[in-house]
Amino acid sequence: RRLMPKFFNFKVAGYFLYFTSMCIVECMHAHASDGKLTEAGSAKFFVRENGDTIVQNKGVLNDRDVLKIQKFIKEHYKEMYLLWKQFGGEDFYKGN
């Protein structure tokens, strides 16, 4: 069964930040999606060890919401990483 843990129980810029139990084989990232938590239309943010993010997919989010989420992740990435690791997730993003 596929779990979809939310990093927080509230929305950031109108979107939940979450990952799926299938995601943990990749480096740390967060999906941003509406209440359905579907990957269709969701954005995907890879997280570096300093909290900066690389947007792999913007989904249906506009630029303003992407920036708000990036700022939020920068401020809370350490808490997010702890949850990510509880599920056995890989380490931070190290690519370009």
Short mmCIF file of C-alpha atoms in Angstrom, two decimals:
data_model
loop_
_atom_site.label_atom_id
_atom_site.label_comp_id
_atom_site.label_asym_id
_atom_site.label_seq_id
_atom_site.Cartn_x
_atom_site.Cartn_y
_atom_site.Cartn_z
CA ARG A 1 0.00 0.00 0.00
CA ARG A 2 1.27 3.41 -0.95
CA LEU A 3 1.50 5.94 1.88
CA MET A 4 1.40 9.67 1.20
CA PRO A 5 2.72 11.45 4.29
CA LYS A 6 2.23 15.20 4.48
CA PHE A 7 5.19 17.16 5.79
CA PHE A 8 2.70 19.44 7.59
CA ASN A 9 -1.05 19.25 8.21
CA PHE A 10 -1.64 22.68 6.72
CA LYS A 11 -1.38 24.11 3.23
CA VAL A 12 1.42 26.38 2.03
CA ALA A 13 0.32 28.83 -0.68
CA GLY A 14 -2.83 26.69 -1.04
CA TYR A 15 -1.02 23.36 -1.45
CA PHE A 16 -0.08 20.44 0.79
CA LEU A 17 3.59 19.44 0.83
CA TYR A 18 3.94 15.67 0.84
CA PHE A 19 5.83 12.68 -0.51
CA THR A 20 4.87 9.11 -1.24
CA SER A 21 6.35 5.95 0.18
CA MET A 22 7.46 5.17 -3.39
CA CYS A 23 9.44 8.46 -3.51
CA ILE A 24 11.97 7.64 -0.83
CA VAL A 25 14.27 5.88 -3.29
CA GLU A 26 15.00 9.33 -4.73
CA CYS A 27 16.83 12.17 -3.02
CA MET A 28 14.78 14.36 -0.70
CA HIS A 29 11.96 16.24 -2.36
CA ALA A 30 8.46 17.49 -1.75
CA HIS A 31 5.41 17.41 -3.96
CA ALA A 32 2.98 20.32 -3.75
CA SER A 33 -0.60 19.41 -4.56
CA ASP A 34 -4.20 20.17 -3.73
CA GLY A 35 -6.22 18.14 -1.25
CA LYS A 36 -6.28 15.06 -3.50
CA LEU A 37 -2.50 14.58 -3.13
CA THR A 38 -2.21 13.39 -6.70
CA GLU A 39 1.01 13.71 -8.66
CA ALA A 40 -0.97 14.85 -11.72
CA GLY A 41 -0.57 18.63 -11.75
CA SER A 42 1.62 18.64 -8.65
CA ALA A 43 4.91 20.49 -8.42
CA LYS A 44 8.10 18.71 -7.37
CA PHE A 45 10.82 20.42 -5.35
CA PHE A 46 14.19 18.71 -4.85
CA VAL A 47 15.77 19.90 -1.57
CA ARG A 48 19.48 20.62 -1.13
CA GLU A 49 21.25 20.25 2.22
CA ASN A 50 21.10 24.06 2.75
CA GLY A 51 17.34 24.17 2.14
CA ASP A 52 17.52 25.59 -1.38
CA THR A 53 15.25 23.84 -3.86
CA ILE A 54 15.34 22.88 -7.50
CA VAL A 55 11.93 22.80 -9.17
CA GLN A 56 11.74 19.72 -11.35
CA ASN A 57 8.11 20.19 -12.26
CA LYS A 58 5.98 23.30 -11.69
CA GLY A 59 2.70 21.48 -12.28
CA VAL A 60 -0.30 23.79 -12.10
CA LEU A 61 1.38 26.23 -9.67
CA ASN A 62 2.02 29.80 -10.71
CA ASP A 63 5.40 31.50 -10.20
CA ARG A 64 4.26 33.35 -7.08
CA ASP A 65 3.15 30.13 -5.37
CA VAL A 66 6.38 28.37 -6.38
CA LEU A 67 8.40 31.17 -4.74
CA LYS A 68 6.28 31.04 -1.57
CA ILE A 69 6.78 27.29 -1.30
CA GLN A 70 10.51 27.57 -1.95
CA LYS A 71 10.79 30.16 0.83
CA PHE A 72 8.75 27.96 3.20
CA ILE A 73 10.89 24.90 2.46
CA LYS A 74 14.06 26.95 3.05
CA GLU A 75 12.72 27.90 6.51
CA HIS A 76 11.49 24.38 7.45
CA TYR A 77 13.65 21.90 5.54
CA LYS A 78 15.32 20.49 8.66
CA GLU A 79 11.96 19.47 10.16
CA MET A 80 10.93 18.06 6.79
CA TYR A 81 14.15 16.05 6.53
CA LEU A 82 13.50 14.37 9.88
CA LEU A 83 10.13 13.07 8.67
CA TRP A 84 11.62 12.07 5.31
CA LYS A 85 14.30 10.00 7.08
CA GLN A 86 11.71 8.32 9.36
CA PHE A 87 10.37 6.70 6.18
CA GLY A 88 13.87 5.64 5.10
CA GLY A 89 14.32 8.36 2.49
CA GLU A 90 17.59 9.04 0.71
CA ASP A 91 19.72 12.12 1.42
CA PHE A 92 19.49 15.66 0.06
CA TYR A 93 19.65 16.56 -3.62
CA LYS A 94 23.23 16.90 -4.86
CA GLY A 95 22.70 17.53 -8.58
CA ASN A 96 22.83 20.76 -10.57
#
